[in-house]
């Protein structure tokens, strides 16, 4: 195999596919390698681990066809280190030669490597509204469980077909987020699929719809799924993910019917105050030092108190209706919810110090973020 | 600071206030343990002077029954001297495997009261019961219950001292012992509780030798300055003691003489652990399944930690492979924990580092380096399920009813034996081959 191409385009293709390649060495040498397949001027870069495959197509100046596996991390690092300009990649049975300018790398091909493939999903794809879907992902993926051993089904985002459209739901059992995408029909009525949050985070990244509103790739996002896998096509990238199996928690039962106490305030004011008082929690993995919020007339008093570090307090102005009460939260979880809101004005609904609270936007009925308090005994 | 008036006693003001007066330290000491075990196993010895120890020319007495003590026989005395005092006594070489076995059963009884047991010898241990009051009651009740169980289950006698510190508990257990007088053996009270307010009076009555660290030589040196009781010692200025005995032991003795003993009861690391192991009906290769099993064990361990009011600093994962080779991996937690999620996370992280592809027949999770659970800890509540089963929704809105049930179940099992009660799900889940594991070797 031999081809020539520009450094920037190649790097983007390799880095994107490389995000599916495992960095932990799980899944054998194939899972830490990228496969490069050249046919004419069409290069296909594939990165995969047993649960996720990312394939990126790129146009190059092909010389001779072929297929080769290269250690993922190393290849990405090599190409990234080059100056912008032409890169030539040549392979034979044992090694790959990568040259650019006066730099030349010869990399041995991993022995016995083979990349995993997921079964291709069947059926017609459905085109999703790319930006809207990515925005929903931004709001929901954050509530999924990161650790995959405790309850694998909670590491996914549930996509449910509703009467009004498509609903995305995720929960790690401490908080729960859902977003309704009105008018989006991605699934057969009444059906649902559980997609790993990791794959959806990649979709979100590929679409590049950041919170600053800058739109990245607005190409159509085509989705189809089978029994075991789901496929997303976005421009030159195809992402295939294994589906998770349920049962997903019966989340609708968790939504409180009413909230007696409601705090309305500026999203940014509350978020900045939380970020400040959270500085007192030195251990980022410490899930037990809460921020105590005392709700009362005209505002809320935020306090973080730790035995080791000290104390931080800040008052946030806002409209409060309800009983005076104190509720403690994990500040990071609360901040996650607040940052997911699009509206400038947010409403924090609380019941009491042990019942779920809700974060929502003032004019944002399609999104809810539920959060359990921290019990302080 | 106002000087404390103490009539007749030393009048030096306390340099600092005492910590809160929680009587949480127990010292349990078996009555002439080795001799008593021998008597219990051979009814013909009942009522006779029995001496266990080296029977050779240079042997010393390890243990003497109260009947033998009436003749003046004491521990550590050369056996030859003991023979001279009472030629008719039964002299036995001692069977330490038997004593070890009895000691192990004693340890089980002690650990039913609190996980924080610090063994000092085969027949002696300190207990920290600060986490046990909710389930078992006040320290005096714990002490009396232990004494009853030792009598009922081991058919042996013991004395228990209760105090705020190790020093006081130890002196109290001595005060609870039978007394050997010229007219015979007078039974002791069995349990002595020294209230914080009476502590200094009690302490100061003792001879200086009662204080750990005061050996014959130090006692002799102190006696030259007219110091014979702990009260005398307390009345000597700190600086004078330092000049007399050196900086470290001078300060240490001064502190102890004033009841300041900060030595914690430390559960012995290796043997002091709470563990749960499961042997599988078939070897398991699937890492995800193993992780789930590890979490189940972690859940059981966490429940027992909470029931005992302790938190673990160290989590150990034990894995026995298909070929019976066994590895253990430990990690120290950022902060002590008693929740299934934290202990389970640690166990799973340790599991990830192991190659389980050849099959695993047993997995165990042990919590060790136990400390008394911090009060007022914060707990992140959950939307559904117990803390342990995020995947199983339940109506529980206020967090973790299951934790409470687990804790209650543990308490019942501790008092009435494992298997006295189990959650239905646990019975179905754990199968016949699983159960609490013994201490980690």
mmCIF file of N, CA and C in Angstrom, chain A residues 36 53 78 156 169 213 250 257-258 266 285 302 310 328 330 350 372:
data_model
loop_
_atom_site.group_PDB
_atom_site.id
_atom_site.type_symbol
_atom_site.label_atom_id
_atom_site.label_comp_id
_atom_site.label_asym_id
_atom_site.label_seq_id
_atom_site.Cartn_x
_atom_site.Cartn_y
_atom_site.Cartn_z
ATOM 1 N N UNK A 36 -5.757 0.845 8.154
ATOM 2 C CA UNK A 36 -5.802 1.737 7.004
ATOM 3 C C UNK A 36 -6.027 0.882 5.767
ATOM 4 N N UNK A 53 -16.894 1.007 16.900
ATOM 5 C CA UNK A 53 -16.073 1.083 15.692
ATOM 6 C C UNK A 53 -16.281 2.463 15.079
ATOM 7 N N UNK A 78 2.810 10.540 15.591
ATOM 8 C CA UNK A 78 3.784 10.815 14.523
ATOM 9 C C UNK A 78 3.226 11.858 13.562
ATOM 10 N N UNK A 156 -25.596 3.935 29.554
ATOM 11 C CA UNK A 156 -26.201 4.243 28.267
ATOM 12 C C UNK A 156 -27.188 5.392 28.341
ATOM 13 N N UNK A 169 -32.873 9.861 27.620
ATOM 14 C CA UNK A 169 -32.847 9.770 29.079
ATOM 15 C C UNK A 169 -31.536 9.139 29.529
ATOM 16 N N UNK A 213 -22.502 27.876 20.950
ATOM 17 C CA UNK A 213 -23.409 28.048 19.828
ATOM 18 C C UNK A 213 -22.710 27.902 18.475
ATOM 19 N N UNK A 250 -37.237 2.390 35.707
ATOM 20 C CA UNK A 250 -38.548 2.959 35.398
ATOM 21 C C UNK A 250 -38.538 4.414 35.840
ATOM 22 N N UNK A 257 -44.458 14.612 41.418
ATOM 23 C CA UNK A 257 -45.695 15.144 40.855
ATOM 24 C C UNK A 257 -45.758 16.657 41.038
ATOM 25 N N UNK A 258 -45.278 17.133 42.163
ATOM 26 C CA UNK A 258 -45.334 18.584 42.377
ATOM 27 C C UNK A 258 -44.184 19.000 43.274
ATOM 28 N N UNK A 266 -30.702 33.565 38.278
ATOM 29 C CA UNK A 266 -29.890 33.626 37.062
ATOM 30 C C UNK A 266 -29.009 32.383 36.984
ATOM 31 N N UNK A 285 -12.558 13.557 43.637
ATOM 32 C CA UNK A 285 -13.330 12.319 43.680
ATOM 33 C C UNK A 285 -14.186 12.257 44.946
ATOM 34 N N UNK A 302 -25.263 29.663 49.885
ATOM 35 C CA UNK A 302 -24.497 28.454 49.578
ATOM 36 C C UNK A 302 -23.337 28.346 50.558
ATOM 37 N N UNK A 310 -11.705 24.183 55.314
ATOM 38 C CA UNK A 310 -12.292 25.400 55.842
ATOM 39 C C UNK A 310 -13.698 25.603 55.322
ATOM 40 N N UNK A 328 -28.709 19.820 50.921
ATOM 41 C CA UNK A 328 -27.299 19.667 50.556
ATOM 42 C C UNK A 328 -27.189 18.885 49.248
ATOM 43 N N UNK A 330 -24.288 17.426 46.047
ATOM 44 C CA UNK A 330 -22.951 17.320 45.484
ATOM 45 C C UNK A 330 -22.811 18.497 44.520
ATOM 46 N N UNK A 350 -37.324 22.187 44.849
ATOM 47 C CA UNK A 350 -36.937 21.245 45.900
ATOM 48 C C UNK A 350 -38.161 20.823 46.698
ATOM 49 N N UNK A 372 -30.638 13.898 43.365
ATOM 50 C CA UNK A 372 -30.896 13.566 44.761
ATOM 51 C C UNK A 372 -29.972 14.381 45.656
#
